[in-house]
Amino acid sequence: MSTPARGGESHLHPAPLLVSLGDLAWDVLAKPDTLLLAGGDTTGRMELSGGGSAANLAVWAQRVGFPSTFVGKIGDDTFGELALATLREEGVGLEVTVSREHPTGVILALIDGHGQRAMLTGKGADWELLPAELPIATIQSARHLHLTAWSLFRDPPRRAALEAARVAHAAGVTLSLDPGSFQMIEQLGRSRFLKIIDSIPFDIIFPNADEARAMSGEDTPERALDWFRERYPAALVVLKMDEHGALLEGPQQTRAHVAATDDHPQDATGAGDAFGGAFLASYLLHQNAVRAAECAAQVGGWVVSRFGARPPIDDELQARLAPFRQTTAGVQP
């Protein structure tokens, strides 16, 4: 049985402007001090926090200054309560269905000494969202809808994500898409994945280098960007390249490169979501893609140099955001 958010709760902004639909889970982050050996033991750093790509993006859009609402499904359990509490604390609006049939998803992120992570995603309630559970009015009144491919790799929740995209497009709401996972693209099959993606009228797409390679079959970011622009000529493509920065090009945006920061990587978990949330917040405010990518690079670099997808905001992050907030002063969403 599924119900609206616990106790009939509806935690919304007066006018939710960025809606992020998809995965909300409980993250278990583990960074061993030494190599993990079968049957062995070692020490390391561990952290528990709310996670999920769509939820992370909503948090970062909110932090950077654009009101956001998360839409998804959570289990009726302690992890679900904790995950929702972290979003409320961030000021993110909630349109959440609570399931008594499926537990909250748990994601295990194993982080190596270079900050790269391998993730094991448990299929929880966030994989069970149904079209009938969508908050249609919220989506129709949004300024922008963001989807992640984690909502497309299986059904459910694929039909719900595709219906949300249809509703948004019909209402004149712009859309963005994060391809999610190169490994999941390969497991689903490139042709099948592209057939699904081709049916979504997205305005912005955020592939990383591995996802761009898996989708395009091209070996270099430049050729992959050529492929994206030819296949999706109406979309702004923002290709994330980790320490090599980002490449972007779109119908009204000539090809541009934005450099990465020189932050030392500690944990890449959630850095792409932080980049996407910061980009969308900045871009929706002032419609300058290069400036938005520069803001996103600062946020992504700050996140990757810390532990977890949503480290507490500090003075350094505030200082990094200050120039971008100045450029949007007086601009109304």
CSV table of C-alpha atoms in Angstrom, one decimal:
chain,number,residue,atom,x,y,z
A,1,MET,CA,0.0,0.0,0.0
A,2,SER,CA,1.3,3.5,-0.8
A,3,THR,CA,0.1,6.7,0.7
A,4,PRO,CA,1.1,10.4,0.4
A,5,ALA,CA,3.9,11.7,2.5
A,6,ARG,CA,3.5,10.6,6.1
A,7,GLY,CA,0.5,12.0,8.0
A,8,GLY,CA,-0.8,13.6,4.8
A,9,GLU,CA,2.1,16.0,4.9
A,10,SER,CA,2.7,18.2,1.9
A,11,HIS,CA,5.9,20.2,2.3
A,12,LEU,CA,6.0,22.5,-0.7
A,13,HIS,CA,7.3,25.9,-1.8
A,14,PRO,CA,4.5,28.3,-2.5
A,15,ALA,CA,5.5,28.0,-6.2
A,16,PRO,CA,7.9,25.1,-6.8
A,17,LEU,CA,10.1,26.2,-9.6
A,18,LEU,CA,12.5,23.4,-10.2
A,19,VAL,CA,11.1,19.9,-9.8
A,20,SER,CA,13.6,17.0,-9.5
A,21,LEU,CA,11.9,13.6,-10.0
A,22,GLY,CA,13.4,10.2,-9.2
A,23,ASP,CA,15.7,8.6,-6.7
A,24,LEU,CA,15.9,9.3,-3.0
A,25,ALA,CA,17.8,6.8,-0.9
A,26,TRP,CA,20.0,6.4,2.2
A,27,ASP,CA,23.7,6.6,1.4
A,28,VAL,CA,26.3,4.5,3.2
A,29,LEU,CA,29.7,6.0,2.3
A,30,ALA,CA,32.9,3.9,3.0
A,31,LYS,CA,36.5,4.9,2.3
A,32,PRO,CA,38.9,2.2,3.5
A,33,ASP,CA,42.3,3.2,4.8
A,34,THR,CA,43.9,0.2,3.0
A,35,LEU,CA,42.9,-2.3,0.3
A,36,LEU,CA,39.9,-4.4,1.1
A,37,LEU,CA,40.9,-8.1,1.1
A,38,ALA,CA,38.5,-11.1,1.1
A,39,GLY,CA,38.1,-12.2,4.7
A,40,GLY,CA,40.2,-9.3,6.0
A,41,ASP,CA,39.5,-6.3,8.2
A,42,THR,CA,40.6,-2.7,8.0
A,43,THR,CA,39.8,0.7,9.3
A,44,GLY,CA,38.4,3.6,7.3
A,45,ARG,CA,35.9,6.5,7.2
A,46,MET,CA,32.2,5.9,7.0
A,47,GLU,CA,29.2,8.2,6.8
A,48,LEU,CA,25.5,7.9,6.6
A,49,SER,CA,23.4,10.5,4.9
A,50,GLY,CA,20.4,11.1,2.5
A,51,GLY,CA,21.3,10.5,-1.1
A,52,GLY,CA,20.0,9.7,-4.5
A,53,SER,CA,20.9,11.6,-7.7
A,54,ALA,CA,17.5,13.4,-8.1
A,55,ALA,CA,17.4,14.3,-4.4
A,56,ASN,CA,21.0,15.5,-4.4
A,57,LEU,CA,20.3,17.8,-7.4
A,58,ALA,CA,17.3,19.3,-5.7
A,59,VAL,CA,19.4,20.1,-2.6
A,60,TRP,CA,22.1,21.8,-4.6
A,61,ALA,CA,19.7,23.8,-6.7
A,62,GLN,CA,18.1,25.0,-3.4
A,63,ARG,CA,21.5,25.8,-1.9
A,64,VAL,CA,22.6,27.8,-4.9
A,65,GLY,CA,19.5,29.9,-4.8
A,66,PHE,CA,16.7,28.3,-6.9
A,67,PRO,CA,13.6,26.9,-5.1
A,68,SER,CA,13.3,23.2,-5.7
A,69,THR,CA,10.9,20.4,-5.0
A,70,PHE,CA,11.6,16.7,-5.0
A,71,VAL,CA,9.1,14.2,-6.4
A,72,GLY,CA,9.5,10.5,-5.6
A,73,LYS,CA,8.8,7.5,-3.5
A,74,ILE,CA,10.2,6.4,-0.1
A,75,GLY,CA,9.7,3.4,2.2
A,76,ASP,CA,7.7,3.6,5.4
A,77,ASP,CA,10.8,3.1,7.6
A,78,THR,CA,13.5,4.8,9.6
A,79,PHE,CA,15.8,5.3,6.6
A,80,GLY,CA,12.9,7.0,4.8
A,81,GLU,CA,12.1,9.3,7.7
A,82,LEU,CA,15.8,10.3,7.9
A,83,ALA,CA,16.1,10.8,4.2
A,84,LEU,CA,13.0,13.1,4.1
A,85,ALA,CA,14.2,15.0,7.2
A,86,THR,CA,17.5,15.9,5.4
A,87,LEU,CA,15.5,17.4,2.5
A,88,ARG,CA,13.3,19.3,4.9
A,89,GLU,CA,16.3,20.7,6.6
A,90,GLU,CA,17.6,22.0,3.3
A,91,GLY,CA,14.3,23.7,2.5
A,92,VAL,CA,13.5,21.4,-0.4
A,93,GLY,CA,9.8,21.0,-1.1
A,94,LEU,CA,8.4,17.4,-1.0
A,95,GLU,CA,5.9,15.6,-3.1
A,96,VAL,CA,6.6,12.1,-1.9
A,97,THR,CA,4.6,8.9,-1.9
A,98,VAL,CA,5.3,6.6,1.1
A,99,SER,CA,5.2,2.9,0.5
A,100,ARG,CA,4.5,0.2,3.1
A,101,GLU,CA,5.3,-2.5,0.5
A,102,HIS,CA,8.9,-1.5,-0.4
A,103,PRO,CA,11.7,-0.4,1.8
A,104,THR,CA,13.7,2.8,1.4
A,105,GLY,CA,16.6,2.2,-1.0
A,106,VAL,CA,20.1,2.0,0.3
A,107,ILE,CA,23.2,2.9,-1.7
A,108,LEU,CA,26.7,1.7,-0.8
A,109,ALA,CA,29.5,3.9,-2.1
A,110,LEU,CA,33.0,2.4,-1.9
A,111,ILE,CA,35.6,5.2,-2.3
A,112,ASP,CA,39.2,4.6,-3.2
A,113,GLY,CA,42.3,6.7,-2.3
A,114,HIS,CA,41.9,8.9,-5.4
A,115,GLY,CA,38.3,9.8,-4.5
A,116,GLN,CA,36.7,7.7,-7.2
A,117,ARG,CA,33.7,5.7,-6.1
A,118,ALA,CA,32.0,2.4,-7.1
A,119,MET,CA,28.3,2.2,-6.1
A,120,LEU,CA,26.0,-0.6,-5.2
A,121,THR,CA,22.4,0.6,-5.5
A,122,GLY,CA,19.7,-1.3,-3.7
A,123,LYS,CA,16.3,-1.3,-5.5
A,124,GLY,CA,14.1,0.3,-3.0
A,125,ALA,CA,10.8,2.2,-3.1
A,126,ASP,CA,12.3,4.9,-5.3
A,127,TRP,CA,12.3,2.3,-8.1
A,128,GLU,CA,8.5,1.7,-7.7
A,129,LEU,CA,7.1,5.1,-8.6
A,130,LEU,CA,3.9,4.8,-10.7
A,131,PRO,CA,2.2,7.2,-13.1
A,132,ALA,CA,-0.8,7.5,-10.8
A,133,GLU,CA,1.4,8.7,-8.0
A,134,LEU,CA,2.7,11.8,-9.9
A,135,PRO,CA,1.7,15.2,-8.6
A,136,ILE,CA,0.5,16.5,-11.9
A,137,ALA,CA,-0.4,20.0,-10.8
A,138,THR,CA,3.1,20.5,-9.3
A,139,ILE,CA,4.8,19.4,-12.5
A,140,GLN,CA,2.5,21.5,-14.7
A,141,SER,CA,3.2,24.6,-12.6
A,142,ALA,CA,7.0,24.1,-12.5
A,143,ARG,CA,9.6,26.2,-14.3
A,144,HIS,CA,11.8,23.2,-15.0
A,145,LEU,CA,11.7,19.4,-14.6
A,146,HIS,CA,14.8,17.3,-14.0
A,147,LEU,CA,14.9,13.6,-14.6
A,148,THR,CA,17.7,11.1,-14.1
A,149,ALA,CA,18.2,7.9,-16.1
A,150,TRP,CA,17.9,5.9,-12.8
A,151,SER,CA,14.2,6.4,-13.4
A,152,LEU,CA,14.5,4.9,-16.9
A,153,PHE,CA,16.6,1.8,-16.6
A,154,ARG,CA,13.6,-0.4,-15.6
A,155,ASP,CA,9.8,-0.2,-15.3
A,156,PRO,CA,8.6,0.9,-12.9
A,157,PRO,CA,9.5,3.7,-12.5
A,158,ARG,CA,10.1,4.3,-16.3
A,159,ARG,CA,6.4,4.9,-17.2
A,160,ALA,CA,6.1,7.5,-14.4
A,161,ALA,CA,9.2,9.4,-15.6
A,162,LEU,CA,8.0,9.4,-19.2
A,163,GLU,CA,4.6,10.5,-18.2
A,164,ALA,CA,6.1,13.3,-16.1
A,165,ALA,CA,8.1,14.4,-19.1
A,166,ARG,CA,5.0,14.4,-21.3
A,167,VAL,CA,3.0,16.4,-18.8
A,168,ALA,CA,5.8,18.9,-18.4
A,169,HIS,CA,6.4,19.4,-22.1
A,170,ALA,CA,2.7,19.9,-22.8
A,171,ALA,CA,2.6,22.6,-20.1
A,172,GLY,CA,5.6,24.4,-21.5
A,173,VAL,CA,8.0,23.3,-18.7
A,174,THR,CA,11.6,22.9,-19.8
A,175,LEU,CA,13.3,19.5,-19.1
A,176,SER,CA,16.8,18.3,-18.3
A,177,LEU,CA,18.2,14.8,-18.1
A,178,ASP,CA,21.2,13.1,-16.4
A,179,PRO,CA,22.1,9.8,-18.2
A,180,GLY,CA,22.9,8.4,-14.8
A,181,SER,CA,25.3,5.5,-15.2
A,182,PHE,CA,27.5,4.2,-18.0
A,183,GLN,CA,27.4,0.7,-16.5
A,184,MET,CA,23.6,0.7,-16.4
A,185,ILE,CA,23.5,2.0,-20.0
A,186,GLU,CA,25.7,-0.9,-21.1
A,187,GLN,CA,23.7,-3.4,-19.1
A,188,LEU,CA,20.4,-2.2,-20.6
A,189,GLY,CA,21.9,-2.0,-24.1
A,190,ARG,CA,22.9,1.1,-25.9
A,191,SER,CA,20.2,0.8,-28.6
A,192,ARG,CA,17.4,0.3,-26.1
A,193,PHE,CA,18.6,3.1,-23.9
A,194,LEU,CA,18.8,5.5,-26.8
A,195,LYS,CA,15.3,4.6,-27.9
A,196,ILE,CA,14.0,5.5,-24.5
A,197,ILE,CA,16.0,8.8,-24.3
A,198,ASP,CA,15.0,9.8,-27.8
A,199,SER,CA,11.3,9.8,-26.7
A,200,ILE,CA,12.1,12.5,-24.0
A,201,PRO,CA,11.9,16.2,-25.3
A,202,PHE,CA,14.7,17.4,-23.0
A,203,ASP,CA,16.2,20.8,-23.3
A,204,ILE,CA,19.5,20.1,-21.4
A,205,ILE,CA,21.5,16.9,-21.0
A,206,PHE,CA,24.3,16.3,-18.5
A,207,PRO,CA,26.4,13.3,-19.5
A,208,ASN,CA,29.8,12.7,-17.9
A,209,ALA,CA,32.6,11.4,-20.1
A,210,ASP,CA,31.9,7.7,-19.4
A,211,GLU,CA,28.2,8.2,-20.2
A,212,ALA,CA,28.9,10.2,-23.3
A,213,ARG,CA,31.2,7.4,-24.5
A,214,ALA,CA,28.6,4.7,-23.7
A,215,MET,CA,25.9,6.7,-25.6
A,216,SER,CA,27.8,8.0,-28.6
A,217,GLY,CA,30.4,5.2,-29.1
A,218,GLU,CA,33.0,8.0,-29.6
A,219,ASP,CA,36.4,7.9,-27.8
A,220,THR,CA,36.9,11.6,-27.2
A,221,PRO,CA,34.7,14.2,-25.5
A,222,GLU,CA,34.9,16.5,-28.6
A,223,ARG,CA,33.6,13.8,-30.9
A,224,ALA,CA,31.0,12.7,-28.4
A,225,LEU,CA,29.8,16.3,-28.2
A,226,ASP,CA,29.6,16.4,-32.0
A,227,TRP,CA,27.4,13.2,-31.8
A,228,PHE,CA,25.1,14.7,-29.2
A,229,ARG,CA,24.6,17.9,-31.1
A,230,GLU,CA,23.8,16.0,-34.3
A,231,ARG,CA,21.3,13.6,-32.5
A,232,TYR,CA,19.8,16.2,-30.2
A,233,PRO,CA,20.0,19.5,-32.1
A,234,ALA,CA,17.5,21.3,-29.9
A,235,ALA,CA,19.3,20.5,-26.6
A,236,LEU,CA,22.0,22.2,-24.7
A,237,VAL,CA,24.7,19.6,-24.0
A,238,VAL,CA,26.8,20.0,-20.9
A,239,LEU,CA,29.5,17.3,-20.9
A,240,LYS,CA,31.2,16.8,-17.5
A,241,MET,CA,34.8,15.8,-17.7
A,242,ASP,CA,35.9,15.7,-14.0
A,243,GLU,CA,39.4,17.3,-13.7
A,244,HIS,CA,39.2,18.4,-17.3
A,245,GLY,CA,36.3,20.7,-16.7
A,246,ALA,CA,33.2,20.8,-18.9
A,247,LEU,CA,32.3,21.2,-22.6
A,248,LEU,CA,29.0,22.8,-23.6
A,249,GLU,CA,27.2,23.6,-26.8
A,250,GLY,CA,23.6,24.2,-27.8
A,251,PRO,CA,21.3,25.9,-30.2
A,252,GLN,CA,22.1,29.3,-28.8
A,253,GLN,CA,25.4,28.4,-27.2
A,254,THR,CA,28.7,28.1,-29.2
A,255,ARG,CA,31.0,25.4,-28.1
A,256,ALA,CA,32.8,26.5,-24.9
A,257,HIS,CA,35.1,24.9,-22.4
A,258,VAL,CA,34.9,25.7,-18.7
A,259,ALA,CA,38.0,24.7,-16.6
A,260,ALA,CA,37.8,22.6,-13.5
A,261,THR,CA,39.0,23.9,-10.2
A,262,ASP,CA,42.3,22.7,-8.7
A,263,ASP,CA,40.6,21.1,-5.7
A,264,HIS,CA,42.2,17.9,-4.4
A,265,PRO,CA,39.7,15.0,-4.8
A,266,GLN,CA,38.7,13.2,-1.7
A,267,ASP,CA,35.3,11.7,-2.7
A,268,ALA,CA,33.5,12.0,-6.0
A,269,THR,CA,30.1,10.9,-4.6
A,270,GLY,CA,27.4,13.3,-5.7
A,271,ALA,CA,29.8,15.7,-7.4
A,272,GLY,CA,28.0,15.4,-10.7
A,273,ASP,CA,24.6,16.0,-9.0
A,274,ALA,CA,26.0,19.0,-7.3
A,275,PHE,CA,27.3,20.3,-10.7
A,276,GLY,CA,23.9,19.7,-12.2
A,277,GLY,CA,22.0,21.4,-9.4
A,278,ALA,CA,24.3,24.4,-9.4
A,279,PHE,CA,24.2,24.7,-13.2
A,280,LEU,CA,20.4,24.6,-13.3
A,281,ALA,CA,20.0,27.1,-10.4
A,282,SER,CA,22.3,29.5,-12.1
A,283,TYR,CA,21.0,29.0,-15.7
A,284,LEU,CA,17.4,29.3,-14.7
A,285,LEU,CA,18.1,32.6,-13.0
A,286,HIS,CA,20.1,34.3,-15.7
A,287,GLN,CA,20.1,32.1,-18.9
A,288,ASN,CA,23.9,32.3,-19.3
A,289,ALA,CA,25.2,28.7,-19.9
A,290,VAL,CA,28.9,29.5,-19.6
A,291,ARG,CA,28.3,31.4,-16.3
A,292,ALA,CA,26.2,28.6,-15.1
A,293,ALA,CA,28.9,26.1,-15.9
A,294,GLU,CA,31.5,28.2,-14.1
A,295,CYS,CA,29.3,28.3,-11.0
A,296,ALA,CA,28.7,24.5,-11.3
A,297,ALA,CA,32.5,23.9,-11.6
A,298,GLN,CA,33.1,25.8,-8.4
A,299,VAL,CA,30.4,23.8,-6.5
A,300,GLY,CA,31.5,20.5,-8.0
A,301,GLY,CA,35.1,21.1,-7.1
A,302,TRP,CA,34.2,22.0,-3.6
A,303,VAL,CA,32.1,18.9,-3.2
A,304,VAL,CA,34.7,16.5,-4.6
A,305,SER,CA,37.3,17.8,-2.1
A,306,ARG,CA,35.1,16.8,0.8
A,307,PHE,CA,33.3,13.7,2.0
A,308,GLY,CA,29.8,12.9,1.0
A,309,ALA,CA,27.3,14.3,-1.6
A,310,ARG,CA,26.0,17.1,0.6
A,311,PRO,CA,28.7,18.4,2.9
A,312,PRO,CA,27.7,21.2,5.3
A,313,ILE,CA,28.0,24.6,3.7
A,314,ASP,CA,31.1,26.5,5.0
A,315,ASP,CA,32.6,30.0,4.5
A,316,GLU,CA,34.7,28.8,1.5
A,317,LEU,CA,31.6,27.7,-0.4
A,318,GLN,CA,29.9,30.9,0.4
A,319,ALA,CA,32.9,32.8,-1.0
A,320,ARG,CA,32.9,30.7,-4.1
A,321,LEU,CA,29.2,31.4,-4.7
A,322,ALA,CA,29.3,35.1,-3.9
A,323,PRO,CA,30.3,36.3,-7.4
A,324,PHE,CA,27.6,34.3,-9.0
A,325,ARG,CA,25.0,35.5,-6.6
A,326,GLN,CA,26.0,39.0,-7.3
A,327,THR,CA,25.4,38.5,-11.0
A,328,THR,CA,21.8,37.4,-10.3
A,329,ALA,CA,21.0,40.0,-7.7
A,330,GLY,CA,17.6,41.5,-8.4
A,331,VAL,CA,16.8,38.8,-11.0
A,332,GLN,CA,13.4,37.0,-10.2
A,333,PRO,CA,13.0,33.4,-11.1
